[in-house]
Short mmCIF file of C-alpha atoms (C1' of nucleotides) in Angstrom, two decimals:
data_model
loop_
_atom_site.label_atom_id
_atom_site.label_comp_id
_atom_site.label_asym_id
_atom_site.label_seq_id
_atom_site.Cartn_x
_atom_site.Cartn_y
_atom_site.Cartn_z
CA MET A 1 106.35 96.88 109.95
CA GLU A 2 109.20 94.60 110.72
CA GLY A 3 110.41 94.52 114.11
CA GLY A 4 107.20 96.75 115.20
CA ILE A 5 105.40 93.90 116.41
CA ALA A 6 106.77 93.58 119.74
CA PHE A 7 107.00 97.12 120.47
CA GLU A 8 103.31 97.93 119.20
CA SER A 9 102.18 94.72 121.12
CA LEU A 10 103.92 96.09 124.44
CA LEU A 11 102.48 99.48 123.82
CA GLN A 12 98.87 98.19 123.10
CA ASN A 13 99.10 95.98 126.02
CA GLN A 14 99.71 98.82 128.33
CA ASN A 15 96.61 100.53 126.95
CA LEU A 16 94.35 97.40 126.92
CA GLY A 17 91.03 98.23 126.72
CA PHE A 18 91.48 101.52 124.94
CA SER A 19 89.98 104.27 126.87
CA SER A 20 87.21 101.65 126.58
CA GLU A 21 87.56 98.65 128.73
CA GLY A 22 86.74 95.15 127.21
CA PHE A 23 86.20 93.84 124.07
CA ASP A 24 82.79 93.85 121.82
CA SER A 25 82.86 90.22 120.59
CA PRO A 26 84.09 86.58 122.24
CA TRP A 27 86.83 86.96 119.38
CA VAL A 28 89.95 88.71 120.36
CA SER A 29 90.61 91.25 117.61
CA ASN A 30 94.13 91.56 117.07
CA SER A 31 93.35 95.28 117.32
CA PHE A 32 94.46 94.91 120.86
CA HIS A 33 97.23 92.22 120.11
CA GLY A 34 99.53 93.25 117.12
CA GLU A 35 96.71 94.95 114.90
CA LYS A 36 96.01 92.08 112.65
CA ALA A 37 92.66 91.80 112.12
CA ASN A 38 92.39 88.67 109.96
CA THR A 39 94.64 86.64 112.46
CA LYS A 40 92.28 86.84 115.18
CA LYS A 41 91.84 83.87 117.40
CA PRO A 42 89.09 82.55 119.30
CA VAL A 43 89.26 83.69 122.96
CA SER A 44 89.81 79.97 124.23
CA GLU A 45 92.98 79.84 122.30
CA LYS A 46 94.30 83.04 123.50
CA GLU A 47 96.65 83.55 126.39
CA TYR A 48 96.09 85.89 128.93
CA ASN A 49 98.63 87.87 131.17
CA SER A 50 96.13 87.98 133.97
CA ASP A 51 92.66 87.39 135.09
CA GLU A 52 91.87 90.65 135.00
CA GLU A 53 92.88 90.73 131.16
CA TYR A 54 90.51 87.83 130.61
CA GLU A 55 87.80 89.23 132.37
CA ASN A 56 87.96 92.41 130.16
CA CYS A 57 86.88 89.97 127.54
CA PHE A 58 83.38 89.86 128.75
CA ARG A 59 82.96 93.42 129.97
CA GLN A 60 80.51 95.48 128.07
CA PRO A 61 82.36 97.42 125.30
CA GLU A 62 82.65 100.90 126.21
CA LYS A 63 80.31 102.99 123.86
CA LYS A 64 81.87 104.15 120.55
CA ARG A 65 83.24 107.79 120.92
CA ARG A 66 83.85 110.15 118.19
CA LEU A 67 87.26 111.65 118.28
CA SER A 68 87.38 115.17 119.43
CA ALA A 69 87.72 118.06 117.51
CA ASP A 70 91.21 118.53 118.35
CA GLN A 71 92.30 115.01 117.41
CA VAL A 72 90.49 115.03 113.99
CA GLN A 73 92.17 118.63 113.31
CA CYS A 74 95.62 116.88 114.36
CA LEU A 75 94.97 113.85 112.20
CA GLU A 76 93.71 115.84 109.15
CA LYS A 77 96.90 117.81 109.57
CA CYS A 78 99.02 114.95 109.32
CA PHE A 79 96.94 113.54 106.42
CA LYS A 80 97.49 116.30 104.31
CA GLU A 81 101.21 116.10 104.85
CA GLU A 82 101.14 112.27 103.97
CA ASN A 83 97.84 110.16 103.47
CA LYS A 84 99.75 107.13 104.67
CA LEU A 85 101.14 106.54 108.04
CA GLU A 86 104.78 105.24 108.75
CA PRO A 87 104.82 102.76 111.63
CA GLU A 88 106.82 105.33 113.80
CA ARG A 89 104.36 108.23 113.02
CA LYS A 90 101.68 106.33 113.65
CA LEU A 91 102.66 105.40 117.12
CA GLN A 92 103.84 109.03 117.94
CA LEU A 93 100.55 110.45 116.65
CA ALA A 94 98.62 107.84 118.96
CA LYS A 95 100.85 108.98 121.88
CA GLU A 96 100.31 112.63 121.30
CA LEU A 97 96.41 112.23 120.71
CA ASP A 98 95.81 109.71 123.55
CA LEU A 99 94.59 107.11 121.07
CA GLN A 100 95.28 103.52 120.41
CA PRO A 101 97.63 103.21 117.41
CA ARG A 102 95.07 101.04 115.87
CA GLN A 103 92.74 103.83 116.09
CA VAL A 104 94.88 105.98 114.39
CA ALA A 105 95.58 103.46 111.59
CA ILE A 106 91.89 103.03 111.20
CA TRP A 107 91.31 106.74 110.93
CA PHE A 108 93.72 106.95 108.21
CA GLN A 109 92.34 104.16 106.55
CA ASN A 110 88.78 105.55 106.54
CA ARG A 111 90.04 109.08 105.70
CA ARG A 112 91.74 107.49 102.45
CA ALA A 113 88.57 105.90 101.66
CA ARG A 114 86.43 109.10 102.18
CA CYS A 115 89.23 110.96 100.05
CA LYS A 116 88.81 108.30 97.19
CA THR A 117 85.05 108.70 97.26
CA LYS A 118 85.15 112.28 96.86
CA GLN A 119 87.77 112.16 94.26
CA LEU A 120 85.40 109.60 92.40
CA GLU A 121 82.57 112.06 92.41
CA LYS A 122 84.69 114.68 91.36
CA ASP A 123 85.86 112.81 88.51
CA TYR A 124 82.48 111.60 87.69
CA GLU A 125 81.07 115.06 87.49
CA ILE A 126 83.97 116.11 85.14
CA LEU A 127 83.06 113.23 82.72
CA ASN A 128 79.63 113.92 82.89
CA SER A 129 79.79 117.57 81.99
CA GLY A 130 82.19 116.38 79.43
CA TYR A 131 79.60 114.15 77.83
CA ASP A 132 76.86 116.88 78.20
CA LYS A 133 78.96 118.97 76.14
CA LEU A 134 79.86 116.38 73.50
CA LYS A 135 76.09 115.69 73.13
CA LEU A 136 75.36 119.18 72.68
CA ASP A 137 78.12 119.46 69.87
CA PHE A 138 76.81 116.54 68.27
CA ASP A 139 73.39 117.62 67.95
CA CYS A 140 74.46 120.96 66.41
CA LEU A 141 76.67 118.84 64.09
CA GLN A 142 73.72 116.60 63.07
CA LYS A 143 71.36 119.61 62.74
CA HIS A 144 73.86 121.33 60.37
CA ASN A 145 74.37 118.30 58.50
CA ASP A 146 70.90 117.43 57.83
CA LYS A 147 70.70 121.34 56.55
CA LEU A 148 73.92 120.60 54.18
CA LYS A 149 72.12 117.60 52.93
CA GLN A 150 69.26 119.63 51.88
CA GLU A 151 71.27 122.19 50.17
CA VAL A 152 73.25 119.47 48.19
CA GLN A 153 69.93 117.72 47.13
CA MET A 154 68.90 121.59 46.15
CA LEU A 155 71.92 122.23 44.34
CA LYS A 156 71.71 118.92 42.49
CA GLU A 157 68.54 119.60 41.27
CA LYS A 158 69.09 123.08 40.00
CA LEU A 159 71.76 121.67 38.16
CA GLN A 160 70.11 118.96 36.66
CA GLN A 161 67.45 121.50 35.37
CA ARG A 162 70.34 123.67 34.00
CA GLU A 163 71.66 120.85 32.07
CA ILE A 164 68.62 119.91 30.86
CA GLY A 165 67.97 123.30 29.77
CA GLU A 166 71.08 123.85 28.30
CA LYS A 167 70.83 120.60 26.26
CA ASP A 168 67.62 121.66 24.93
CA SER A 169 68.82 125.01 23.75
CA VAL A 170 72.53 124.49 22.71
CA PRO A 171 73.33 120.73 22.59
CA ASN A 172 76.73 120.77 21.92
CA GLU A 173 78.16 123.64 23.78
CA ILE A 174 81.00 123.50 26.20
CA PRO A 175 79.23 123.56 29.87
CA SER A 176 78.32 127.21 30.68
CA LYS A 177 80.85 129.16 32.91
CA GLU A 178 78.81 128.66 35.67
CA LEU A 179 79.47 124.84 35.54
CA GLU A 180 83.05 125.23 35.00
CA LEU A 181 83.40 126.67 38.47
CA GLU A 182 86.72 127.78 39.29
CA SER A 183 87.90 127.02 42.70
CA ASN A 184 87.90 130.92 43.65
CA GLY A 185 84.57 130.31 44.82
CA GLN A 186 83.21 133.42 42.91
CA GLU A 187 81.47 131.40 40.33
CA ILE A 188 79.94 129.19 43.02
CA SER A 189 78.78 132.38 44.67
CA ASN A 190 77.23 133.03 41.51
CA LEU A 191 75.59 129.85 40.90
CA ASN A 192 74.09 130.30 44.34
CA PRO A 193 75.06 133.05 46.42
CA VAL A 194 72.99 132.13 49.57
CA SER A 195 73.93 128.41 49.49
CA PHE A 196 77.84 129.40 49.14
CA GLN A 197 77.56 131.81 51.68
CA THR A 198 75.75 129.39 53.99
CA TRP A 199 78.65 126.84 52.97
CA ASN A 200 81.36 129.27 53.58
CA THR A 201 80.38 130.72 56.82
CA LYS A 202 79.46 127.89 58.41
CA PRO A 203 80.50 127.08 62.16
CA LYS A 204 84.19 126.66 62.17
CA MET A 205 83.70 123.79 64.15
CA VAL A 206 81.72 122.12 61.18
CA ILE A 207 84.47 122.93 58.80
CA CYS A 208 86.78 121.29 60.86
CA LYS A 209 85.05 118.51 61.71
CA GLN A 210 82.87 117.43 58.99
CA GLU A 211 85.17 118.07 56.05
CA TYR A 212 87.44 115.44 56.76
CA ALA A 213 89.13 115.85 53.45
CA ASN A 214 92.76 114.67 53.26
CA SER A 215 92.74 115.14 49.48
CA VAL A 216 94.34 111.78 48.90
CA SER A 217 92.08 109.44 51.04
CA THR A 218 88.64 110.56 50.83
CA LYS A 219 85.33 108.99 50.99
CA SER A 220 84.00 112.21 49.16
CA ASP A 221 83.27 112.19 45.62
CA ILE A 222 83.17 115.97 45.76
CA ILE A 223 86.82 115.98 47.22
CA ASP A 224 87.43 113.62 44.37
CA SER A 225 86.55 116.30 41.97
CA TYR A 226 89.79 118.26 42.04
CA SER A 227 90.80 119.79 38.64
CA PRO A 228 94.24 118.90 37.60
CA ASP A 229 95.65 122.22 38.69
CA GLY A 230 94.39 121.64 42.20
CA HIS A 231 91.38 123.62 41.95
CA TYR A 232 88.26 122.46 43.48
CA SER A 233 85.66 121.89 41.23
CA PRO A 234 82.75 119.95 42.53
CA PHE A 235 80.79 119.70 39.24
CA LEU A 236 83.77 119.17 37.09
CA GLU A 237 82.98 115.39 36.91
CA PRO A 238 79.23 114.71 37.66
CA CYS A 239 78.91 112.49 40.12
CA ASP A 240 76.69 111.37 43.11
CA SER A 241 77.59 113.44 45.86
CA SER A 242 74.76 112.39 47.84
CA ASN A 243 76.54 109.70 49.63
CA VAL A 244 78.90 112.37 51.12
CA PHE A 245 76.67 112.80 53.77
CA GLU A 246 74.88 109.75 53.78
CA ASN A 247 76.48 107.96 56.53
CA GLN A 248 78.66 109.94 58.81
CA SER A 249 79.53 106.71 60.86
CA ASP A 250 81.11 105.48 57.70
CA PHE A 251 83.92 107.88 58.56
CA SER A 252 86.88 106.02 60.00
CA GLN A 253 88.17 106.39 63.57
CA ASP A 254 91.46 107.56 62.01
CA GLU A 255 89.63 110.15 59.87
CA GLU A 256 87.89 111.57 62.78
CA ASP A 257 90.58 111.86 64.93
CA ASN A 258 92.92 113.47 62.16
CA LEU A 259 90.53 116.33 61.94
CA THR A 260 91.48 118.52 58.86
CA ILE A 261 89.68 121.42 57.12
CA LEU A 262 87.97 120.46 53.81
CA ARG A 263 89.83 121.94 50.91
CA CYS A 264 86.91 122.57 49.01
CA PRO A 265 86.26 124.99 47.83
CA LYS A 266 89.51 126.76 47.43
CA ILE A 267 88.51 129.51 49.95
CA GLU A 268 89.99 132.85 49.10
CA TYR A 269 87.73 134.68 51.12
CA GLU A 270 88.20 136.28 54.47
CA SER A 271 86.60 133.66 56.14
CA TYR A 272 89.13 131.22 55.22
CA ILE A 273 90.48 129.18 58.09
CA ASP A 274 93.82 127.64 57.99
CA PRO A 275 93.47 123.72 57.62
CA ASN A 276 95.99 123.04 60.11
CA GLU A 277 94.73 125.63 62.58
CA GLY A 278 91.93 125.61 64.86
CA SER A 279 90.38 128.65 65.74
CA LEU A 280 92.88 129.14 68.47
CA GLY A 281 95.74 129.43 66.44
CA TYR A 282 97.23 125.81 67.06
CA PRO A 283 96.49 122.66 65.33
CA ILE A 284 92.99 121.23 65.77
CA ASN A 285 94.11 118.10 67.14
CA ASP A 286 95.87 119.88 70.18
CA GLN A 287 92.72 121.36 71.01
CA PRO A 288 90.59 120.32 73.61
CA PHE A 289 87.14 119.34 72.39
CA TRP A 290 85.58 121.80 74.78
CA LEU A 291 87.18 124.64 73.02
CA TRP A 292 85.32 123.90 69.98
CA PRO A 293 82.99 126.68 69.05
"C1'" DT B 1 118.32 79.46 95.50
"C1'" DA B 2 113.56 78.09 95.86
"C1'" DT B 3 109.75 77.41 99.02
"C1'" DG B 4 106.50 77.79 102.85
"C1'" DT B 5 104.77 80.06 106.46
"C1'" DA B 6 103.92 84.22 109.49
"C1'" DC B 7 103.11 88.72 109.97
"C1'" DG B 8 102.19 93.73 109.18
"C1'" DG B 9 99.53 96.56 106.38
"C1'" DG B 10 96.45 98.45 102.67
"C1'" DC B 11 91.87 98.19 100.55
"C1'" DC B 12 87.12 96.92 100.35
"C1'" DA B 13 82.61 96.04 102.05
"C1'" DT B 14 79.98 96.20 105.92
"C1'" DT B 15 78.37 97.02 110.66
"C1'" DA B 16 77.47 99.49 114.72
"C1'" DC B 17 76.64 103.66 116.70
"C1'" DA B 18 76.46 108.93 117.17
"C1'" DT B 19 74.25 112.75 115.69
"C1'" DC B 20 71.00 115.58 113.68
"C1'" DA B 21 66.79 117.09 111.52
"C1'" DG C 1 60.74 110.88 122.75
"C1'" DC C 2 60.70 108.65 118.13
"C1'" DT C 3 62.46 108.00 113.48
"C1'" DG C 4 65.07 108.14 109.18
"C1'" DA C 5 69.10 109.70 107.02
"C1'" DT C 6 74.01 110.87 107.23
"C1'" DG C 7 78.61 110.67 108.95
"C1'" DT C 8 82.20 107.99 110.95
"C1'" DA C 9 84.67 104.44 114.03
"C1'" DA C 10 85.30 99.90 113.79
"C1'" DT C 11 85.46 95.01 111.96
"C1'" DG C 12 86.56 91.25 109.19
"C1'" DG C 13 87.83 89.16 104.95
"C1'" DC C 14 91.31 89.25 101.38
"C1'" DC C 15 95.38 90.33 99.07
"C1'" DC C 16 100.34 91.54 98.79
"C1'" DG C 17 104.98 92.35 100.15
"C1'" DT C 18 108.56 90.88 103.33
"C1'" DA C 19 111.45 88.50 106.79
"C1'" DC C 20 112.65 84.28 108.09
"C1'" DA C 21 113.39 79.18 108.68
#
DNA sequence: TATGTACGGGCCATTACATCA
DNA sequence: GCTGATGTAATGGCCCGTACA
């Protein structure tokens, strides 16, 4: 930029009228005198080198012409190499293509703008498809969540019925084996094979996302119900587990971010999923969300 | 050294015009 | 031939960085 003014002005003065003759407004754009648009001056303030130059100001501007295919091709090629122009390169290009340096600069400017617009469109599409996928996942999760809620409710009711029945028949007996529920899951499946199967084979994503259990900090009464030996026992301490699913939004962002598998039941079945791994064999946190099943 | 000014150039919004269906 | 849509060359305003007095 520096030092380029005199040379460029000279060059532009030589081409004054740029393949067109004359100007299209009473304002003398610096397109023709140093290329600075915002330093334009009214005609009356401008000094002209000759009468001819002065008259050029009042001629009808030549109709705007599109650049030829060759010119555009060459400009495109340069743009691919570098999308901004060095002053020297601009002059060189202008000379090669028989254009005003200003035209070359404008072409690059417009080209950058088009490029940016396209990029924005691409970005928008990517974001949009990501959103759609997330929405789909969310809907699936919500449905599954509802289903699980129903199951929990059903199990609670069953349990209550059993408790009542056992109280009536054997008042002081230790809770039945079914209620001791060792964490190997077999008892659980005895209790309600169908439910357990559903639970244990639910989609991996659900396991990963929903069962946020970090066994220490948890909002789930179920997760609190580990026996001293670490075995999971949701029914060891009767509690109101209905709140587990009551308010999904209650999960803190940290917990949502730190997706871990639920440690309950202590799964020793073939469908056990390593808490620290996602379905792809690396930490869930490292998996892009669109890879979730 | 700090400051004001001029200038070049980039970006953005907009206009003007060419081209096409 | 007219017309609306679209693409693109060009304009004008604003801002920023740099050189220089």
